[in-house]
XYZ file of C-alpha atoms in Angstrom:
269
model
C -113.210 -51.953 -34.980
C -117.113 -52.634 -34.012
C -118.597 -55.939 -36.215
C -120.161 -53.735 -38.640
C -119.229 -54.188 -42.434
C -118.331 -51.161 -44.509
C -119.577 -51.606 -48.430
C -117.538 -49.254 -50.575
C -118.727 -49.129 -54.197
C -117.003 -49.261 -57.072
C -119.742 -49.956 -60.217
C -122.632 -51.457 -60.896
C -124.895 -53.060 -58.124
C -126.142 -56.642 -57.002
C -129.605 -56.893 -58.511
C -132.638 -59.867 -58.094
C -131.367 -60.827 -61.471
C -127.525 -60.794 -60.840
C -126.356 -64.451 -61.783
C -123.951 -63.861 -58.937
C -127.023 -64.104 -56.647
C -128.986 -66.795 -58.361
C -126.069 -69.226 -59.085
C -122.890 -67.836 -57.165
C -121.366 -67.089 -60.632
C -119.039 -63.932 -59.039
C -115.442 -64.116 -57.988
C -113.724 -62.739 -54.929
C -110.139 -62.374 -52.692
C -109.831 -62.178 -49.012
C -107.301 -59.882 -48.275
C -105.725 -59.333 -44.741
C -105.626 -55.453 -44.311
C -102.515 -53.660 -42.232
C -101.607 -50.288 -41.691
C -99.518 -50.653 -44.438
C -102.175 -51.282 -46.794
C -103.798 -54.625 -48.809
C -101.171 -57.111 -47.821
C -100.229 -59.033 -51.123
C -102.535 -57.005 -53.329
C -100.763 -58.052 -56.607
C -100.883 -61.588 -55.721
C -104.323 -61.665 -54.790
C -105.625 -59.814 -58.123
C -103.647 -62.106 -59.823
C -105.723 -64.951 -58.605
C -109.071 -62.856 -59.376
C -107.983 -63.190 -63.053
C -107.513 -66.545 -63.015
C -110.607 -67.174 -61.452
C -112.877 -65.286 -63.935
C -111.116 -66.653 -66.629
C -112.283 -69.991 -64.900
C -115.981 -68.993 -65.457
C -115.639 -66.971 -68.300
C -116.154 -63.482 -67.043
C -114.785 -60.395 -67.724
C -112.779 -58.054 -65.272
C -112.810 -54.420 -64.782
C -109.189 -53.283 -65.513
C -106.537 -54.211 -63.076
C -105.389 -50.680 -61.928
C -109.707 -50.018 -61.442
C -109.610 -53.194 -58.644
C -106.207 -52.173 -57.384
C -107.532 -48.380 -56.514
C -110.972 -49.968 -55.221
C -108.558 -51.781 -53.075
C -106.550 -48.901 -52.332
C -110.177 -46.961 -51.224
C -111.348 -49.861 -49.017
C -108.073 -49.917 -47.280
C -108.357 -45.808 -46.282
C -112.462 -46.198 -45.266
C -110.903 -48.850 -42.745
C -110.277 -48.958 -39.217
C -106.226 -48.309 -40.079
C -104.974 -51.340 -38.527
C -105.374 -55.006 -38.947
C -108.594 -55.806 -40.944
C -110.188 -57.959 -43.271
C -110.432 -57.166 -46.873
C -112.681 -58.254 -49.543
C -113.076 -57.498 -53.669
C -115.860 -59.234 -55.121
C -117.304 -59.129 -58.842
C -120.438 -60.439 -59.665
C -121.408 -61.620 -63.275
C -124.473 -59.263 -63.248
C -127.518 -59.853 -64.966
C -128.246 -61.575 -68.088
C -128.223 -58.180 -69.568
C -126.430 -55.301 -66.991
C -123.342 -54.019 -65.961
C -121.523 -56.456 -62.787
C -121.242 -55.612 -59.551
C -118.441 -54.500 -58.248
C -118.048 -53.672 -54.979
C -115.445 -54.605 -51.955
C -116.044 -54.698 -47.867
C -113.564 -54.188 -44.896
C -114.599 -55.479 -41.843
C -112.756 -57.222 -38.534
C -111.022 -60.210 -39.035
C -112.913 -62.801 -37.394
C -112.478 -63.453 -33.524
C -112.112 -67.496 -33.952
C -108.906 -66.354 -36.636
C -107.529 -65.022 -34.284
C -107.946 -67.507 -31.581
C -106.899 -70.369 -34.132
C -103.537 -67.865 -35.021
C -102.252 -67.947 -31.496
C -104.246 -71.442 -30.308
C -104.153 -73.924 -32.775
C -106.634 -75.935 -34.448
C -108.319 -79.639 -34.263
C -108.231 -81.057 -38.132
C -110.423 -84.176 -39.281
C -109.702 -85.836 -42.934
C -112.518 -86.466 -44.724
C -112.769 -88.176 -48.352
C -113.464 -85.408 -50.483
C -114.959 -88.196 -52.797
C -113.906 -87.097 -56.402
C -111.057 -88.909 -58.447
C -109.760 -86.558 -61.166
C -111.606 -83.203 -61.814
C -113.521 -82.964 -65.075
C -112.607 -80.318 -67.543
C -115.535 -78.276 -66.457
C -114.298 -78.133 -62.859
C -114.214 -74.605 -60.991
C -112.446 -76.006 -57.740
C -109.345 -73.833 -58.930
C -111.488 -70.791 -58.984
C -112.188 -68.721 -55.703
C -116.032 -68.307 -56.925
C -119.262 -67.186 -54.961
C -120.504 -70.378 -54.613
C -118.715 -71.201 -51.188
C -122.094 -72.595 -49.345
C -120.241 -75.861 -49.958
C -116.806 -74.873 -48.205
C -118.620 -73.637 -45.333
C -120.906 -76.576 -45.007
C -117.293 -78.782 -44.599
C -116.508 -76.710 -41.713
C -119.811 -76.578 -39.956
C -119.700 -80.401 -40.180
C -116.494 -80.759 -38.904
C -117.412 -78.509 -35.852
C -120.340 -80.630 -34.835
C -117.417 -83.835 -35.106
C -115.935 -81.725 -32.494
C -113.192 -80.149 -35.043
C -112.186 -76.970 -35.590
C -111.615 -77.325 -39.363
C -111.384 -80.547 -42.411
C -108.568 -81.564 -44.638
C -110.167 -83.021 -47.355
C -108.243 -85.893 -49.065
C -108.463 -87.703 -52.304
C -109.691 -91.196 -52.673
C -106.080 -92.806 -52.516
C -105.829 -90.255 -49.332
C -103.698 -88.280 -50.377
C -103.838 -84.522 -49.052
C -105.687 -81.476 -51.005
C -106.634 -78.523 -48.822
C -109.552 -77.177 -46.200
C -112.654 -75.500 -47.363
C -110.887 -72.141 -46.599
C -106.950 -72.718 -46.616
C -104.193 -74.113 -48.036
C -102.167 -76.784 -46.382
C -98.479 -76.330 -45.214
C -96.060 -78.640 -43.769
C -92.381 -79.366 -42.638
C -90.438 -82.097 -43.274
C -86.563 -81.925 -41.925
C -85.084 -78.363 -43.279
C -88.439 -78.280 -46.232
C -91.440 -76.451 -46.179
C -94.154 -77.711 -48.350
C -97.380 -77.158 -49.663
C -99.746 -78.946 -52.139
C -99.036 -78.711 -56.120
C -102.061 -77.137 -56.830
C -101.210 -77.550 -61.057
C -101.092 -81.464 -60.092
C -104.130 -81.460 -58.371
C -106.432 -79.111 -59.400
C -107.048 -77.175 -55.975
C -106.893 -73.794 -55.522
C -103.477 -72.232 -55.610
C -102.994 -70.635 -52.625
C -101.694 -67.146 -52.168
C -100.361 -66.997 -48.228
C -98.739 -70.508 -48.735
C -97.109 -69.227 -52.135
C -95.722 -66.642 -50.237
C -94.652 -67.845 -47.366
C -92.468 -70.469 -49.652
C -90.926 -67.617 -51.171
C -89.462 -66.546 -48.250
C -88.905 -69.388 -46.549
C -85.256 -69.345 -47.800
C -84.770 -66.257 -45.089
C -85.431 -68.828 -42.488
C -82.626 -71.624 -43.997
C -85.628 -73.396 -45.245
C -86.049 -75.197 -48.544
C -89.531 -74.580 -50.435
C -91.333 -77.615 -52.241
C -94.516 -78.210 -53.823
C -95.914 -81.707 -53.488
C -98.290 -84.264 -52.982
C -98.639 -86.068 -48.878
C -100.341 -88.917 -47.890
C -102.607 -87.984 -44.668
C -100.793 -90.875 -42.606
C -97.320 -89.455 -44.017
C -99.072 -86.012 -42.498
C -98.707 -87.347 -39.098
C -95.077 -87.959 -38.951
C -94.447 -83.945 -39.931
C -92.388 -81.943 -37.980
C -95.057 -79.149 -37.943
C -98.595 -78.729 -39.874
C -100.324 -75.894 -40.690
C -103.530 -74.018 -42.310
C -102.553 -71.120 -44.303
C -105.538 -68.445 -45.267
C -105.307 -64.604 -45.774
C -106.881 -63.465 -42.578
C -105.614 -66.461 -40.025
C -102.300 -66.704 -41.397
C -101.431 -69.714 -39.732
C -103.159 -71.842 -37.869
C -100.785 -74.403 -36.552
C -102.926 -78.193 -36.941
C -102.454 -79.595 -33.018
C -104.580 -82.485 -33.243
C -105.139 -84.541 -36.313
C -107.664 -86.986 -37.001
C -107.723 -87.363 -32.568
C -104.036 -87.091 -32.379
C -102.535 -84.606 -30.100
C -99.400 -82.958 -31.726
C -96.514 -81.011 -30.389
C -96.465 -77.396 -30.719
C -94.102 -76.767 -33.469
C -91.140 -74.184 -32.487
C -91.590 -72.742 -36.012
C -95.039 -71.272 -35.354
C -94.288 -67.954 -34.030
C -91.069 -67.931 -36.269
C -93.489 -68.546 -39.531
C -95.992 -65.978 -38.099
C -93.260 -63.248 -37.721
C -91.840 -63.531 -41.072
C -95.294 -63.179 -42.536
C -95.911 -60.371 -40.394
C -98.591 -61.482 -38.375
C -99.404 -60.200 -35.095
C -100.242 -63.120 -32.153
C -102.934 -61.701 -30.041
């Protein structure tokens, strides 16, 4: 597939006025797009709803996303591909946008699938989140999340864990953080720390049980981070990105990488 985008419409359109536009007030899902269709489609819309309810904003009905969905995924390229639904909040007096956009999945996920990625902590500098927050909401205002990453790339990083003040672990700007300790796969509680619940890592805990893993959702020190027998970034279009140096650190290659990868489905190329 060429690096062009392909819009496909579904009602409504982005205007001057759309508060989307002026102040990122607009939800939207990443999806990773196979032959086989949006991969965890349910999950993912499940996660939309949460988010608008988050910001207070109406939906179009489920079954209306899911077939928008269902549309992008035939206008694309028929193999793997990345997938996005995005609502706006519209103007203060219109219809929303909604609209979604297949494209390629970026080259550097696939080079940090199959490579491996250099991870800095940083102190995301926030104690508890106010009752206001939107941090568990996958909203349009993401200039932030990318602005972690490009900083961490001129550190000479390929990507940032952020960490609470005590330093304990949260998530990257654009992924959810896995890890595993003995026969246990983990992730971050998202309920116990207000970060956004992720929807690869959820699944991948599901079925971590076909591997004679455990699953377990809980909170990890950075410096208990480094004794892990294998740390990962878990995203929609990556899949996972196995962490191989933390904080300057070189780490092992983890012999669970490719096993991980293949029970998610994901090709190594």
């Amino acid at each position: 597939m060429s690096d062009s985008i392909l819009v496909i419409p579904g009602s409504g359109a982005v205007t001057p006025a759309d508060r989307g536009l002026l102040y990122g007030e607009g939800v939207f899902e990443s999806l990773h797009l196979r032959p086989s269709g949006p991969w965890l489609l349910d999950r993912h819309l499940d996660r939309l709803h949460r988010s608008a309810a988050l910001l207070e904003m109406p939906l179009p009905p489920r079954e209306d996303l899911a077939e928008l969905a269902r549309r992008a995924a035939r206008a694309g390229p028929g193999g793997e591909a990345a997938l996005r639904l995005i609502v706006t909040a519209g103007p203060a007096s219109g219809p929303q946008a909604v609209y979604a956009t297949v494209g390629p999945v970026p080259a550097a996920a696939l080079r940090e699938r199959r490579d491996g990625i250099r991870v800095i902590t940083a102190d995301l500098g926030v104690g508890p989140r106010p009752p206001w927050s939107l941090a568990a909401a996958k909203t349009l205002s993401y200039a932030e999340n990318l602005a972690a990453r490009r900083w961490a790339q001129r550190q000479g990083a390929d990507d940032l864990l952020w960490l609470t003040p005590d330093g304990h672990a949260l998530e990257a700007p654009t992924a959810s953080l896995v890890w595993l300790t003995g026969d246990t796969l983990c992730t971050v509680a998202p309920g116990r720390t207000g970060i956004l619940a992720g929807t690869t890592a959820a699944h991948l805990l599901d079925r971590a049980p076909e591997l004679g893993l455990r699953a377990e959702e809980r909170l990890i020190t950075a410096a208990e981070l480094t004794a892990a027998d294998g740390v990962w970034f878990a995203s929609s279009l990556r899949g996972l990105a196995e962490v191989r140096i933390l904080d300057g650190t070189h780490r092992a290659g983890s012999p669970w990488t490719r096993r991980l990868l293949d029970l998610l489905g994901f090709e190594v190329r």
